[in-house]
């Protein structure tokens, strides 16, 4: 008599009925196929989950890039340091920055960060015409005891 093997337990079946053996073999093949399909689905689900997490992190990332300068625009309403207002703006490093709503009344410009950047105020919106001295962290640009109009700011890496 030929020995039959139960593939699900890897045991020899000595008195197995041929139909039982066939049934166990079919079950073992089906189990193997389902395990393979299940593994493939898990990989697909993990890939999809990682993709969704990456997208969520990109959306949730802070809007301030590392190439941005944080500047405080101080305006003296009333002259000689009275009636001061401060507005914080985020200026990209590299391109010309304009913001008429904030830069139309400026007394002093303070760079808060990063310390590897130098910013320069200009009279004109196209980045031309000296508008004041360049400023860095700890070294503000004092433009006036009253207010002046700054047309643009350009920040560069040192």
GROMACS .gro file of C-alpha atoms in nm:
model
  158
    1UNK     CA    1   0.000   0.000   0.000
    2UNK     CA    2   0.124   0.345  -0.089
    3UNK     CA    3   0.158   0.588   0.197
    4UNK     CA    4  -0.039   0.908   0.178
    5UNK     CA    5   0.072   1.236   0.337
    6UNK     CA    6  -0.143   1.498   0.503
    7UNK     CA    7   0.011   1.816   0.365
    8UNK     CA    8  -0.153   2.034   0.631
    9UNK     CA    9   0.031   1.858   0.915
   10UNK     CA   10   0.312   1.689   0.716
   11UNK     CA   11   0.218   1.351   0.872
   12UNK     CA   12   0.200   1.014   0.704
   13UNK     CA   13  -0.151   0.871   0.673
   14UNK     CA   14  -0.145   0.493   0.685
   15UNK     CA   15  -0.509   0.397   0.658
   16UNK     CA   16  -0.639   0.688   0.464
   17UNK     CA   17  -0.934   0.652   0.240
   18UNK     CA   18  -0.850   0.779  -0.112
   19UNK     CA   19  -1.131   1.037  -0.101
   20UNK     CA   20  -1.008   1.166   0.237
   21UNK     CA   21  -0.659   1.205   0.096
   22UNK     CA   22  -0.795   1.391  -0.206
   23UNK     CA   23  -1.000   1.615   0.022
   24UNK     CA   24  -0.696   1.692   0.243
   25UNK     CA   25  -0.481   1.762  -0.062
   26UNK     CA   26  -0.745   2.000  -0.201
   27UNK     CA   27  -0.769   2.171   0.139
   28UNK     CA   28  -0.391   2.207   0.155
   29UNK     CA   29  -0.375   2.356  -0.195
   30UNK     CA   30  -0.666   2.590  -0.117
   31UNK     CA   31  -0.502   2.695   0.210
   32UNK     CA   32  -0.175   2.764   0.027
   33UNK     CA   33  -0.355   2.969  -0.239
   34UNK     CA   34  -0.550   3.167   0.021
   35UNK     CA   35  -0.234   3.235   0.219
   36UNK     CA   36  -0.063   3.361  -0.095
   37UNK     CA   37  -0.360   3.581  -0.185
   38UNK     CA   38  -0.384   3.701   0.176
   39UNK     CA   39  -0.012   3.791   0.180
   40UNK     CA   40  -0.043   3.981  -0.147
   41UNK     CA   41  -0.343   4.173  -0.012
   42UNK     CA   42  -0.155   4.260   0.307
   43UNK     CA   43   0.133   4.397   0.100
   44UNK     CA   44  -0.111   4.603  -0.110
   45UNK     CA   45  -0.285   4.732   0.204
   46UNK     CA   46   0.046   4.823   0.369
   47UNK     CA   47   0.159   5.003   0.054
   48UNK     CA   48  -0.169   5.193   0.040
   49UNK     CA   49  -0.144   5.281   0.411
   50UNK     CA   50   0.213   5.408   0.372
   51UNK     CA   51   0.112   5.615   0.071
   52UNK     CA   52  -0.179   5.768   0.263
   53UNK     CA   53   0.043   5.842   0.563
   54UNK     CA   54   0.300   6.013   0.342
   55UNK     CA   55   0.028   6.225   0.182
   56UNK     CA   56  -0.115   6.316   0.523
   57UNK     CA   57   0.229   6.418   0.649
   58UNK     CA   58   0.284   6.633   0.342
   59UNK     CA   59  -0.048   6.807   0.398
   60UNK     CA   60   0.011   6.848   0.770
   61UNK     CA   61   0.365   6.981   0.726
   62UNK     CA   62   0.417   7.335   0.843
   63UNK     CA   63   0.377   7.600   0.577
   64UNK     CA   64   0.702   7.773   0.671
   65UNK     CA   65   0.982   7.630   0.462
   66UNK     CA   66   1.340   7.624   0.584
   67UNK     CA   67   1.412   7.879   0.309
   68UNK     CA   68   1.180   8.136   0.469
   69UNK     CA   69   1.284   8.438   0.670
   70UNK     CA   70   1.068   8.547   0.963
   71UNK     CA   71   1.061   8.927   0.981
   72UNK     CA   72   0.892   9.166   1.223
   73UNK     CA   73   0.777   9.491   1.063
   74UNK     CA   74   0.754   9.766   1.324
   75UNK     CA   75   0.559  10.085   1.252
   76UNK     CA   76   0.572  10.394   1.473
   77UNK     CA   77   0.237  10.576   1.456
   78UNK     CA   78   0.292  10.910   1.624
   79UNK     CA   79   0.666  10.944   1.573
   80UNK     CA   80   0.973  10.879   1.783
   81UNK     CA   81   0.876  10.534   1.901
   82UNK     CA   82   0.519  10.603   2.016
   83UNK     CA   83   0.213  10.410   1.899
   84UNK     CA   84   0.421  10.112   1.788
   85UNK     CA   85   0.263   9.823   1.601
   86UNK     CA   86   0.437   9.501   1.503
   87UNK     CA   87   0.344   9.264   1.222
   88UNK     CA   88   0.526   8.935   1.160
   89UNK     CA   89   0.568   8.826   0.799
   90UNK     CA   90   0.721   8.521   0.631
   91UNK     CA   91   0.948   8.611   0.341
   92UNK     CA   92   1.087   8.347   0.101
   93UNK     CA   93   1.464   8.352   0.064
   94UNK     CA   94   1.563   8.437  -0.293
   95UNK     CA   95   1.274   8.603  -0.477
   96UNK     CA   96   1.160   8.964  -0.442
   97UNK     CA   97   0.892   8.992  -0.172
   98UNK     CA   98   0.617   9.252  -0.188
   99UNK     CA   99   0.327   9.312   0.050
  100UNK     CA  100   0.169   9.658   0.020
  101UNK     CA  101  -0.065   9.600   0.314
  102UNK     CA  102   0.225   9.555   0.559
  103UNK     CA  103   0.516   9.737   0.393
  104UNK     CA  104   0.332  10.067   0.340
  105UNK     CA  105   0.409  10.184   0.697
  106UNK     CA  106   0.752  10.074   0.824
  107UNK     CA  107   0.984  10.219   1.086
  108UNK     CA  108   1.213   9.924   1.164
  109UNK     CA  109   1.266   9.574   1.019
  110UNK     CA  110   1.381   9.290   1.245
  111UNK     CA  111   1.494   8.949   1.120
  112UNK     CA  112   1.400   8.678   1.372
  113UNK     CA  113   1.531   8.376   1.180
  114UNK     CA  114   1.722   8.211   1.028
  115UNK     CA  115   2.058   8.351   1.128
  116UNK     CA  116   2.216   8.250   0.796
  117UNK     CA  117   2.011   8.506   0.601
  118UNK     CA  118   2.055   8.876   0.519
  119UNK     CA  119   1.753   9.078   0.407
  120UNK     CA  120   1.756   9.412   0.228
  121UNK     CA  121   1.465   9.659   0.198
  122UNK     CA  122   1.408   9.839  -0.135
  123UNK     CA  123   1.201  10.146  -0.228
  124UNK     CA  124   1.050   9.986  -0.536
  125UNK     CA  125   0.840   9.672  -0.579
  126UNK     CA  126   1.086   9.539  -0.839
  127UNK     CA  127   1.375   9.521  -0.589
  128UNK     CA  128   1.544   9.843  -0.694
  129UNK     CA  129   1.619  10.170  -0.515
  130UNK     CA  130   1.792  10.163  -0.178
  131UNK     CA  131   1.528  10.150   0.092
  132UNK     CA  132   1.750  10.096   0.395
  133UNK     CA  133   2.046   9.904   0.527
  134UNK     CA  134   2.056   9.523   0.507
  135UNK     CA  135   1.947   9.352   0.829
  136UNK     CA  136   2.028   9.021   0.999
  137UNK     CA  137   1.934   8.847   1.323
  138UNK     CA  138   2.024   9.086   1.605
  139UNK     CA  139   2.096   9.377   1.366
  140UNK     CA  140   1.771   9.548   1.258
  141UNK     CA  141   1.729   9.799   0.978
  142UNK     CA  142   1.623  10.133   1.136
  143UNK     CA  143   1.445  10.317   0.855
  144UNK     CA  144   1.276  10.612   1.027
  145UNK     CA  145   1.142  10.741   1.362
  146UNK     CA  146   0.815  10.784   1.173
  147UNK     CA  147   0.710  10.551   0.892
  148UNK     CA  148   0.826  10.504   0.535
  149UNK     CA  149   0.701  10.291   0.247
  150UNK     CA  150   0.907   9.984   0.162
  151UNK     CA  151   0.836   9.857  -0.190
  152UNK     CA  152   1.000   9.516  -0.149
  153UNK     CA  153   1.237   9.301   0.053
  154UNK     CA  154   1.495   9.058  -0.082
  155UNK     CA  155   1.647   8.797   0.150
  156UNK     CA  156   1.958   8.601   0.056
  157UNK     CA  157   2.170   8.333   0.221
  158UNK     CA  158   2.503   8.451   0.356
   0.00000   0.00000   0.00000
